[in-house]
mmCIF file of C-alpha atoms and ligand atoms in Angstrom:
data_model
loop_
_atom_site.group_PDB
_atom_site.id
_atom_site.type_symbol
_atom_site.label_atom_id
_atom_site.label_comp_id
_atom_site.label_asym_id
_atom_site.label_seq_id
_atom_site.Cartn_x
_atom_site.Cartn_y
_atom_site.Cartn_z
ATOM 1 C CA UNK Y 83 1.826 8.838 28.822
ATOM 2 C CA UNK Y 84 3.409 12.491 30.111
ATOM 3 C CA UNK Y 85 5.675 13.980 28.004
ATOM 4 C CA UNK Y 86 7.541 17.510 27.963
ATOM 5 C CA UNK Y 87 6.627 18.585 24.656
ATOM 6 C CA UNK Y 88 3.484 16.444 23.077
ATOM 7 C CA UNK Y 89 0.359 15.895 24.281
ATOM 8 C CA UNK Y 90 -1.598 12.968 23.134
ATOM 9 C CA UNK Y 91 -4.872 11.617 23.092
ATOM 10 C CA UNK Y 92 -7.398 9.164 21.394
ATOM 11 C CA UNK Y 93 -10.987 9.545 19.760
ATOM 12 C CA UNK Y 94 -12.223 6.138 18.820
ATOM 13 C CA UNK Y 95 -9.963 4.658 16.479
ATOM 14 C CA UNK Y 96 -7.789 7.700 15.942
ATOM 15 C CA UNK Y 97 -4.407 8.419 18.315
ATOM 16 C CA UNK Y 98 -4.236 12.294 18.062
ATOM 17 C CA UNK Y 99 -0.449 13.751 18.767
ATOM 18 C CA UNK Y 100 -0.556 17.280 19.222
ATOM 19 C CA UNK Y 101 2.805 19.356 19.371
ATOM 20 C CA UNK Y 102 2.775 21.464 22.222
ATOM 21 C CA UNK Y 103 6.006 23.518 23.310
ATOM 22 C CA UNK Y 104 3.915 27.164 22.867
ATOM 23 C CA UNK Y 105 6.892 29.370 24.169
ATOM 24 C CA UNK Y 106 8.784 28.295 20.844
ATOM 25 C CA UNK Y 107 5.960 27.954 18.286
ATOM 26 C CA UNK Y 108 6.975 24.039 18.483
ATOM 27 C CA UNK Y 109 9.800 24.210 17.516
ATOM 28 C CA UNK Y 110 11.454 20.456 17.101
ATOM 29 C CA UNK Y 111 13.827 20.207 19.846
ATOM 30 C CA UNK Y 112 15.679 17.080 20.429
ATOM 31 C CA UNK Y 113 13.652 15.766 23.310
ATOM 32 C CA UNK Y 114 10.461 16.941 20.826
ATOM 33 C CA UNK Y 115 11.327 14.823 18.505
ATOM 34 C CA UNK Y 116 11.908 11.740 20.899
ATOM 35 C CA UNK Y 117 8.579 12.250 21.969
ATOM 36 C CA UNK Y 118 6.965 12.101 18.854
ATOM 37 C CA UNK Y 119 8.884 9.066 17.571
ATOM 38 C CA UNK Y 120 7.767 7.222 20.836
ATOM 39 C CA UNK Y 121 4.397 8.395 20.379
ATOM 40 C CA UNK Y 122 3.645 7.731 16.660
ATOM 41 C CA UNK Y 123 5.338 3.708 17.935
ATOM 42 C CA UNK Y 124 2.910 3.139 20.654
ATOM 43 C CA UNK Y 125 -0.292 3.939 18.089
ATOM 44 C CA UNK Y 126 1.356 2.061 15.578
ATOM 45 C CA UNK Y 127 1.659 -1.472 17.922
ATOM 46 C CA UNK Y 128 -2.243 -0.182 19.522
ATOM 47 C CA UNK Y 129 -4.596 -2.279 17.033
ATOM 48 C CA UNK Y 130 -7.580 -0.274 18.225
ATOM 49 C CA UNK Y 131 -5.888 2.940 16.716
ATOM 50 C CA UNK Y 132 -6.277 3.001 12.877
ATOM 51 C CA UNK Y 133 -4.955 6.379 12.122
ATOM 52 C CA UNK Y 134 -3.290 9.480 13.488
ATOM 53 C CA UNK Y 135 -3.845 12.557 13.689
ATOM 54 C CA UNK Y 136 -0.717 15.033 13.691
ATOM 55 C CA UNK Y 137 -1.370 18.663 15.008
ATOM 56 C CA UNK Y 138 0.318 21.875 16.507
ATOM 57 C CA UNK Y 139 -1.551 24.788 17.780
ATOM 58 C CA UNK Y 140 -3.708 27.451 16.385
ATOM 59 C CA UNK Y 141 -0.839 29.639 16.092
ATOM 60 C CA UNK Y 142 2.012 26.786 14.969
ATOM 61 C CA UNK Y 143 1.797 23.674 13.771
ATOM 62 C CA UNK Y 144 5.599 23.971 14.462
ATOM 63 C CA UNK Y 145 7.642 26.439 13.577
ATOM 64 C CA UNK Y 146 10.926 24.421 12.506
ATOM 65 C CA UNK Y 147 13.602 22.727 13.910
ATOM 66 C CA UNK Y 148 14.943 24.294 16.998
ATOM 67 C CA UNK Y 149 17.167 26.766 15.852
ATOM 68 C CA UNK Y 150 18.837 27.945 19.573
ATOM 69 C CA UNK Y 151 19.585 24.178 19.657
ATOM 70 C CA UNK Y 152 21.054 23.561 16.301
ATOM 71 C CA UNK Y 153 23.008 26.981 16.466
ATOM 72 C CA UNK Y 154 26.062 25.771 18.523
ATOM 73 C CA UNK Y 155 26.248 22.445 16.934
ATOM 74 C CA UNK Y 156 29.345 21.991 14.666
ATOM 75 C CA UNK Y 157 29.806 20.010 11.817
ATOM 76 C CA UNK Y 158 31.289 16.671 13.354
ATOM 77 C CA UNK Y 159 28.367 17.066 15.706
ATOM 78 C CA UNK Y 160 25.426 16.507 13.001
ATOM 79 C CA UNK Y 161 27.497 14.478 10.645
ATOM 80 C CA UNK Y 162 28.496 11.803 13.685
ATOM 81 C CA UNK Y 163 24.935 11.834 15.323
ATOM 82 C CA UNK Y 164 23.374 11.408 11.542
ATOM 83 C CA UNK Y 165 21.197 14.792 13.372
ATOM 84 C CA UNK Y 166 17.703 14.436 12.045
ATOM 85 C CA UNK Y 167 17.998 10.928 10.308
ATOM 86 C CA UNK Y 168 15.875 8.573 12.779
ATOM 87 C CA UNK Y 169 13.242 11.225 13.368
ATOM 88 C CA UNK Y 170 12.401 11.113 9.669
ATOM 89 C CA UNK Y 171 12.705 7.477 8.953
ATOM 90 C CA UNK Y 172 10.279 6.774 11.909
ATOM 91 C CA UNK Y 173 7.571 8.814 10.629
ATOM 92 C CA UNK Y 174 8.098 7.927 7.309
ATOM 93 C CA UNK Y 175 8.210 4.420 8.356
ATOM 94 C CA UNK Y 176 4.624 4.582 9.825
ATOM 95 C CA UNK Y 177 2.287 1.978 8.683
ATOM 96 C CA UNK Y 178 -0.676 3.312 9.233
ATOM 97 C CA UNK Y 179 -1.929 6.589 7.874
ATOM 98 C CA UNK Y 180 -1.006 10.185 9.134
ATOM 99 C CA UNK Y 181 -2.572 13.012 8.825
ATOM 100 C CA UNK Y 182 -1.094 16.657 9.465
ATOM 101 C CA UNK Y 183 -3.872 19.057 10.521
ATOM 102 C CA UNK Y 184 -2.137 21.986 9.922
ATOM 103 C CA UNK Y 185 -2.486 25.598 11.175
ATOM 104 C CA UNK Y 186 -0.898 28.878 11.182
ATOM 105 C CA UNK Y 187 2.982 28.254 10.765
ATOM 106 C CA UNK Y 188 4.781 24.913 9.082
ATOM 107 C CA UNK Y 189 7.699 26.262 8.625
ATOM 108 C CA UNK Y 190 11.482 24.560 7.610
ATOM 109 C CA UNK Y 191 11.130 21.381 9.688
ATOM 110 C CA UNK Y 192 7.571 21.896 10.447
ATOM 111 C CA UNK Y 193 6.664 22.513 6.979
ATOM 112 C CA UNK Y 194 8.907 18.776 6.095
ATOM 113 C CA UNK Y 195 7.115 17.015 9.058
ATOM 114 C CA UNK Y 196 3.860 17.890 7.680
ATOM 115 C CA UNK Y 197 5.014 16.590 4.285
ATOM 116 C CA UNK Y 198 6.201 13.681 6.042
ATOM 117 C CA UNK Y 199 2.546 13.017 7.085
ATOM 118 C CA UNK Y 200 0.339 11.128 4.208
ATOM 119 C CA UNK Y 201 -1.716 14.161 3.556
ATOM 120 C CA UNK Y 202 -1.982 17.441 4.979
ATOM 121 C CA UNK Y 203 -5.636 19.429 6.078
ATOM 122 C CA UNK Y 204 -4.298 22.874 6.091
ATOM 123 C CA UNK Y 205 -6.614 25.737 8.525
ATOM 124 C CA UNK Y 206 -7.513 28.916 6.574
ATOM 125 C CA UNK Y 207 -4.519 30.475 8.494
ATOM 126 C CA UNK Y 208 -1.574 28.038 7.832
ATOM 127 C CA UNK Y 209 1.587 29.323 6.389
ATOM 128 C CA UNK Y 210 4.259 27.247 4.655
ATOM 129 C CA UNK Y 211 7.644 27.982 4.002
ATOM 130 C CA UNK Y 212 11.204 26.880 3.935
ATOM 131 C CA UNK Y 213 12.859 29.985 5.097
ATOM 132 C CA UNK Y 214 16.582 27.899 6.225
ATOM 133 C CA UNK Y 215 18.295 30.033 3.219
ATOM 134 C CA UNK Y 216 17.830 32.676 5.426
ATOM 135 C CA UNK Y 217 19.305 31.044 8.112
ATOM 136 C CA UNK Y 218 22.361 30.161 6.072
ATOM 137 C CA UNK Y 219 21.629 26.824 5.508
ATOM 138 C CA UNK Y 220 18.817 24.256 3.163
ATOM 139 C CA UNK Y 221 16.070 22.155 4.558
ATOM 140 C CA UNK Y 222 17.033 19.069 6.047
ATOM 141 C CA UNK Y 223 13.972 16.926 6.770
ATOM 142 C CA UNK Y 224 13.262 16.350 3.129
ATOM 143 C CA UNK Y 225 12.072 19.796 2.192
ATOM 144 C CA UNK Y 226 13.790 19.940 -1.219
ATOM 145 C CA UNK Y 227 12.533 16.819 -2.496
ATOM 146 C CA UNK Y 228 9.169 16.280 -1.151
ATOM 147 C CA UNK Y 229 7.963 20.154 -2.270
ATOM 148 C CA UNK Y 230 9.228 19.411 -5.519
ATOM 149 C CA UNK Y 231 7.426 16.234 -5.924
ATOM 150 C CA UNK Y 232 4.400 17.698 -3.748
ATOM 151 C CA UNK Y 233 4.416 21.092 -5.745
ATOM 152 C CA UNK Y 234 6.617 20.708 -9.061
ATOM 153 C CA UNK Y 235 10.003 21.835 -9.423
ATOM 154 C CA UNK Y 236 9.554 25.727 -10.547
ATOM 155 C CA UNK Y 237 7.547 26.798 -7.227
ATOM 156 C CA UNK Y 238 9.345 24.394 -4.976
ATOM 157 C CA UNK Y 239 12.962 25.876 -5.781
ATOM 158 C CA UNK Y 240 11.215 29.889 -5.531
ATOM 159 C CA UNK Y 241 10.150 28.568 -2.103
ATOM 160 C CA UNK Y 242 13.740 27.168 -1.017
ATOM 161 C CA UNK Y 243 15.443 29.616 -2.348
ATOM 162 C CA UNK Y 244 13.692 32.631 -0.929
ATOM 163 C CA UNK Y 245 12.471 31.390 1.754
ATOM 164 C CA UNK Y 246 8.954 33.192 1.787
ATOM 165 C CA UNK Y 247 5.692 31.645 2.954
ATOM 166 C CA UNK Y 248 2.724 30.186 1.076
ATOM 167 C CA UNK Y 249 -1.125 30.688 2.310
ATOM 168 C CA UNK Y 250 -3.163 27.931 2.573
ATOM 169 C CA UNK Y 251 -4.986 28.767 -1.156
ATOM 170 C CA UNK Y 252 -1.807 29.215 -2.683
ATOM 171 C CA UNK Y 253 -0.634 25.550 -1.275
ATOM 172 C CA UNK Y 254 -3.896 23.945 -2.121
ATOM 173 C CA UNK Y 255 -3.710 25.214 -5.522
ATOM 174 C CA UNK Y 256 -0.147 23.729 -5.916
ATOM 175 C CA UNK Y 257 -1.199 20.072 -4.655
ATOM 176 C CA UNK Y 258 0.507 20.372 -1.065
ATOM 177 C CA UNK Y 259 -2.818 20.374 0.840
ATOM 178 C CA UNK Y 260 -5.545 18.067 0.528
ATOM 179 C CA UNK Y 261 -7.761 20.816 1.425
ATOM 180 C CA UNK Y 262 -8.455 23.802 3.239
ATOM 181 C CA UNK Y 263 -11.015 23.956 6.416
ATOM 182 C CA UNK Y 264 -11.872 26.919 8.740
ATOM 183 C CA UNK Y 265 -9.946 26.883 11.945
ATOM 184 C CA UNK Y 266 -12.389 25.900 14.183
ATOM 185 C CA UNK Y 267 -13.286 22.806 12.507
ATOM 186 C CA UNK Y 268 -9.708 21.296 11.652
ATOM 187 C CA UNK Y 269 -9.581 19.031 14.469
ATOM 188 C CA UNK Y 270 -12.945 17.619 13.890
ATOM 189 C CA UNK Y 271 -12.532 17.507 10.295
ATOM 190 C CA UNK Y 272 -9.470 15.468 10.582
ATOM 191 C CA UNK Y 273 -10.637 13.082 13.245
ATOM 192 C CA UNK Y 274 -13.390 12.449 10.680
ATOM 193 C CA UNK Y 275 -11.443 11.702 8.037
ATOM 194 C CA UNK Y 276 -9.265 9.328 10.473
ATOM 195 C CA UNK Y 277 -12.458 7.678 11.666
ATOM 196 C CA UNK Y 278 -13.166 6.959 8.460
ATOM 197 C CA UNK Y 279 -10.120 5.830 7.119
ATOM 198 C CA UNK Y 280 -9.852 3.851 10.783
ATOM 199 C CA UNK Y 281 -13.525 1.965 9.590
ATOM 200 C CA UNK Y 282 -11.762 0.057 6.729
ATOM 201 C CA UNK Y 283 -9.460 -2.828 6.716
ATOM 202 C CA UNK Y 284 -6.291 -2.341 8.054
ATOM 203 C CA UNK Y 285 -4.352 -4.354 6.383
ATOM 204 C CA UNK Y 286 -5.822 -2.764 2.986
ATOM 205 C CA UNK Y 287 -5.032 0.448 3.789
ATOM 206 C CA UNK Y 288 -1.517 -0.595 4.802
ATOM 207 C CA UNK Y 289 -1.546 -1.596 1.222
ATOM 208 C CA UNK Y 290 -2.987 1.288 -0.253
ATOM 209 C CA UNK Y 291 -0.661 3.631 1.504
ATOM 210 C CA UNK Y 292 2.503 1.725 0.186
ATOM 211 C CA UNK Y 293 1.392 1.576 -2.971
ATOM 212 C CA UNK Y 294 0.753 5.266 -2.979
ATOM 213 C CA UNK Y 295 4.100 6.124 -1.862
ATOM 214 C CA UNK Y 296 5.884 3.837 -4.086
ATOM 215 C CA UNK Y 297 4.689 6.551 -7.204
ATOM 216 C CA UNK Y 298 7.203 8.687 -5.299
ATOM 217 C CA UNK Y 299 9.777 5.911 -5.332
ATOM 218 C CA UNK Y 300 10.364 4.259 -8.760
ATOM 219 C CA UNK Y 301 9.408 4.601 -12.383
ATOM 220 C CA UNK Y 302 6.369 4.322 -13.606
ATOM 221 C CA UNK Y 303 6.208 0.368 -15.068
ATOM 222 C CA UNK Y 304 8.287 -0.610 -11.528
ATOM 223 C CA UNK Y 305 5.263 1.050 -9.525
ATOM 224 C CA UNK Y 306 2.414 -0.367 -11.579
ATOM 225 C CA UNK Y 307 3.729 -3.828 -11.046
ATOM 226 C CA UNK Y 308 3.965 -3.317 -7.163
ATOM 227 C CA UNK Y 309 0.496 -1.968 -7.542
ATOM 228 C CA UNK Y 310 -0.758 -4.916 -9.630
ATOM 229 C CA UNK Y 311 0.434 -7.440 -7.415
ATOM 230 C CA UNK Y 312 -0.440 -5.753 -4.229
ATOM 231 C CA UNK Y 313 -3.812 -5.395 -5.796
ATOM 232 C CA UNK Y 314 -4.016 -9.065 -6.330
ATOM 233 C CA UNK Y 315 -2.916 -9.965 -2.565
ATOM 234 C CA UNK Y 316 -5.865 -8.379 -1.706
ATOM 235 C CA UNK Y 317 -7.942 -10.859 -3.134
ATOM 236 C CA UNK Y 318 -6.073 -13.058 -0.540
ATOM 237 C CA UNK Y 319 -7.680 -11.614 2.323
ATOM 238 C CA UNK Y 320 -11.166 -11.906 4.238
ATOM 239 C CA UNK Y 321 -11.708 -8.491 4.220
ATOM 240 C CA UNK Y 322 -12.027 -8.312 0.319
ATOM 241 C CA UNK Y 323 -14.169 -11.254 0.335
ATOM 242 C CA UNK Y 324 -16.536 -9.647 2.666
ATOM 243 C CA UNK Y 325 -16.248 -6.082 1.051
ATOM 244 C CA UNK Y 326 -17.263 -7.050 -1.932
ATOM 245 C CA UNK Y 327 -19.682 -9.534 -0.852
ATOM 246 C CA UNK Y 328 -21.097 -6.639 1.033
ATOM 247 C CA UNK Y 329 -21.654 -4.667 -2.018
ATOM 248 C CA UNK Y 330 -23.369 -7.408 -3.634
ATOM 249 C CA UNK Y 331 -25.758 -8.089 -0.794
ATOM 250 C CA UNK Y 332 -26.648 -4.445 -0.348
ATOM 251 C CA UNK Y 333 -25.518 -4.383 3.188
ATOM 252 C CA UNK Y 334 -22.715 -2.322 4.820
ATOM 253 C CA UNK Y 335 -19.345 -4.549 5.459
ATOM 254 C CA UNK Y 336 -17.926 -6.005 8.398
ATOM 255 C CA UNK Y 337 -14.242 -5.803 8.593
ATOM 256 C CA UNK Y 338 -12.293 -7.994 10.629
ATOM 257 C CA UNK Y 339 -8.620 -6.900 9.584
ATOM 258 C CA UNK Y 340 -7.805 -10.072 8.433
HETATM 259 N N1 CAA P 497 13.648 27.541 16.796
HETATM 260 C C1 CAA P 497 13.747 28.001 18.049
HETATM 261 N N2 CAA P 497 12.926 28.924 18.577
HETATM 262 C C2 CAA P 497 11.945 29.412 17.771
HETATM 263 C C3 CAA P 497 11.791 28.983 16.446
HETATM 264 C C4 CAA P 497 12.688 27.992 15.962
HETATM 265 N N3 CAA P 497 12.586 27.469 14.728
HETATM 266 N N4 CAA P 497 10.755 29.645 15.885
HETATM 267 C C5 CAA P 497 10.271 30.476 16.852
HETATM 268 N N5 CAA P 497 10.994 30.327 17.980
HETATM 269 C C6 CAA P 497 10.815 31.015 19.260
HETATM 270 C C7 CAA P 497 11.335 32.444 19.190
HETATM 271 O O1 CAA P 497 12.732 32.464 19.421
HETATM 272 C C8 CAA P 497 10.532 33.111 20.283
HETATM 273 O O2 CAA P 497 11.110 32.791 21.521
HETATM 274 P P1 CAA P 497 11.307 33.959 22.640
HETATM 275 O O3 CAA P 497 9.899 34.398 22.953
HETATM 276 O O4 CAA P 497 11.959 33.243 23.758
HETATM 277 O O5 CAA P 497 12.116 35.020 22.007
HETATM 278 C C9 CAA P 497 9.188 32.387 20.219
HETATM 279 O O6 CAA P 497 9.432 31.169 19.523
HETATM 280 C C10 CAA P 497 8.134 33.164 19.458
HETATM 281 O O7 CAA P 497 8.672 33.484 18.188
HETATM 282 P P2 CAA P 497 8.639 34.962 17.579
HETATM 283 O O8 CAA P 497 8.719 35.972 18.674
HETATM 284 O O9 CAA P 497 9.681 35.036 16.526
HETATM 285 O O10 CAA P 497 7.160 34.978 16.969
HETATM 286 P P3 CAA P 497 6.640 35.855 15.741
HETATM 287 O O11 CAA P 497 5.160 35.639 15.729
HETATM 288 O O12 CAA P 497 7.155 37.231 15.784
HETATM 289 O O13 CAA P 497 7.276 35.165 14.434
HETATM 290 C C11 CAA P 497 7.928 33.300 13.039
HETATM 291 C C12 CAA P 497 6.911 33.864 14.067
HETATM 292 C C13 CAA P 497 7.834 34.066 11.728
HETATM 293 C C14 CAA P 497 7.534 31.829 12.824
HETATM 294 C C15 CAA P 497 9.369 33.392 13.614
HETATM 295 O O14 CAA P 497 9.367 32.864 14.906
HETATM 296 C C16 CAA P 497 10.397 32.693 12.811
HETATM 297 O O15 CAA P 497 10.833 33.170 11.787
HETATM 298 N N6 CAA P 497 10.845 31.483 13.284
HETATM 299 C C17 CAA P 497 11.891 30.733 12.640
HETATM 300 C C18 CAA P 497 11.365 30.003 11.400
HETATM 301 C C19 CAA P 497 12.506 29.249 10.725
HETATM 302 O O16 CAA P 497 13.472 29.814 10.275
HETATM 303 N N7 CAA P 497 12.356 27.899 10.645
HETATM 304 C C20 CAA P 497 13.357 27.039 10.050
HETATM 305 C C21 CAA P 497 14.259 26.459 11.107
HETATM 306 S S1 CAA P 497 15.640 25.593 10.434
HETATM 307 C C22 CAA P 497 15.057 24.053 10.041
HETATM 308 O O17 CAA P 497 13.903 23.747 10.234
HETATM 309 C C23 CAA P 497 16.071 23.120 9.440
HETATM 310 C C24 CAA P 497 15.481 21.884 8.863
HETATM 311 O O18 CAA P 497 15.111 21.816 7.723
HETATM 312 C C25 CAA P 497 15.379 20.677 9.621
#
């Protein structure tokens, strides 16, 4: 598929998406963000792909939401059009696990569409921030509430409310990144860790990942419950049958998705 503003690709079981408008540090533009929701569909509905991958450039993973775009827009504008609403609801609808290799700048919208992602793999060189206060205006893709879940509520309002940028220690330290990698090895890294997420069952990790993000969702005796019982439909399925029987046997498993 040929698009203005993404490019993407597959490796085995992984559909990569890289961001790729250079002459703006990819920024999220309208049509950018169209893109990307079309993209992130078509490996969701591909049953070969079993993860994605969800990069920017060396320089930018992006560096915001396109501020020459957003500049003229009044308030009737973003209130009628719901601005922003469907690009985050299709990303965080995604079934199957994203990843955000991240380096050099996340910034305001970059910085919330890498939180978006299931986990981030941050390059020595990435740079968070939500700098919108200086802009004159707050995050909008999430950026106050997932950094204060990601990072607690004391660094998370310092961030948003000075705007300045976090290394990649400084965000690993506060629980934002997964982990750090040197630059040259992001992409591989995170391919790997697709591929290997991709090897499992499916439909288990479907299950894993909801559970997950139902801790961000609902008190603690709510989310155990919709772990237990997700946890038990498990033992519906083939997959656990043979993963287990696998274990038993001594031999690697088989997984047929089912
Ligand atoms: N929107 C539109 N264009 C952007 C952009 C953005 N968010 N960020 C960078 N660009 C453009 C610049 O205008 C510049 O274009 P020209 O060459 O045509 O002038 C080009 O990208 C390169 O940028 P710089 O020359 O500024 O590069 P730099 O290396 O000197 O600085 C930077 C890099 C610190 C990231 C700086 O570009 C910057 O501060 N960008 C804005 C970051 C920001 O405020 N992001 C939040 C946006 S608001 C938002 O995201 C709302 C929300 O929550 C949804």
């Amino acid at each position: 598929m040929a698009y203005n503003n993404i490019v993407t690709d597959t490796k085995g079981p992984v559909g990569i998406i890289r961001l790729d408008r250079p002459k703006a540090l990819n920024a999220l533009c309208a049509e950018l963000f169209e893109e990307l929701a079309e993209a992130v569909d078509i490996f969701e509905k591909d049953e070969a792909i079993g993860a994605i991958v969800l990069t920017g450039s060396e320089k930018a993973f992006a560096a915001g939401a396109d501020i020459l775009e957003m500049q003229p827009k009044t308030y009737m504008d973003v209130y009628k059009a719901n601005f922003l609403t469907g690009m985050e609801e299709r990303i965080d609808k995604c079934r199957k696990p994203v990843i955000a290799a991240v380096a050099g700048y996340a910034l305001g919208g970059g910085c919330e569409l890498a939180m978006m992602c299931d986990f981030i793999i941050a390059a020595e060189n990435a740079q968070f921030g939500q700098p919108e206060i200086k802009l004159g205006t707050i995050p909008g893709l999430g950026g106050t509430q997932r950094l204060t879940r990601a990072v607690g509520k004391s660094k998370a309002m310092e961030m948003c409310l000075t705007g300045r940028m976090m290394g990649a220690e400084e965000a690993e330290r506060a629980g934002l990144v997964s982990r750090i990698v040197p630059l040259d090895d992001l992409m591989d890294e995170a391919v790997k860790v697709g591929t290997e997420i991709a090897k499992l069952s499916q439909p288990i990790v479907m299950m894993c990942k909801e559970s997950v993000k139902k801790s961000y969702e609902t008190t603690l005796t709510e989310g155990l419950m919709f772990e237990r019982r997700l946890f038990h439909s498990t033992f519906s399925t083939e997959d656990q049958k043979e993963g287990m029987s696998a274990f038993a046997e001594k031999r690697s498993p088989e997984f047929k998705n089912r």
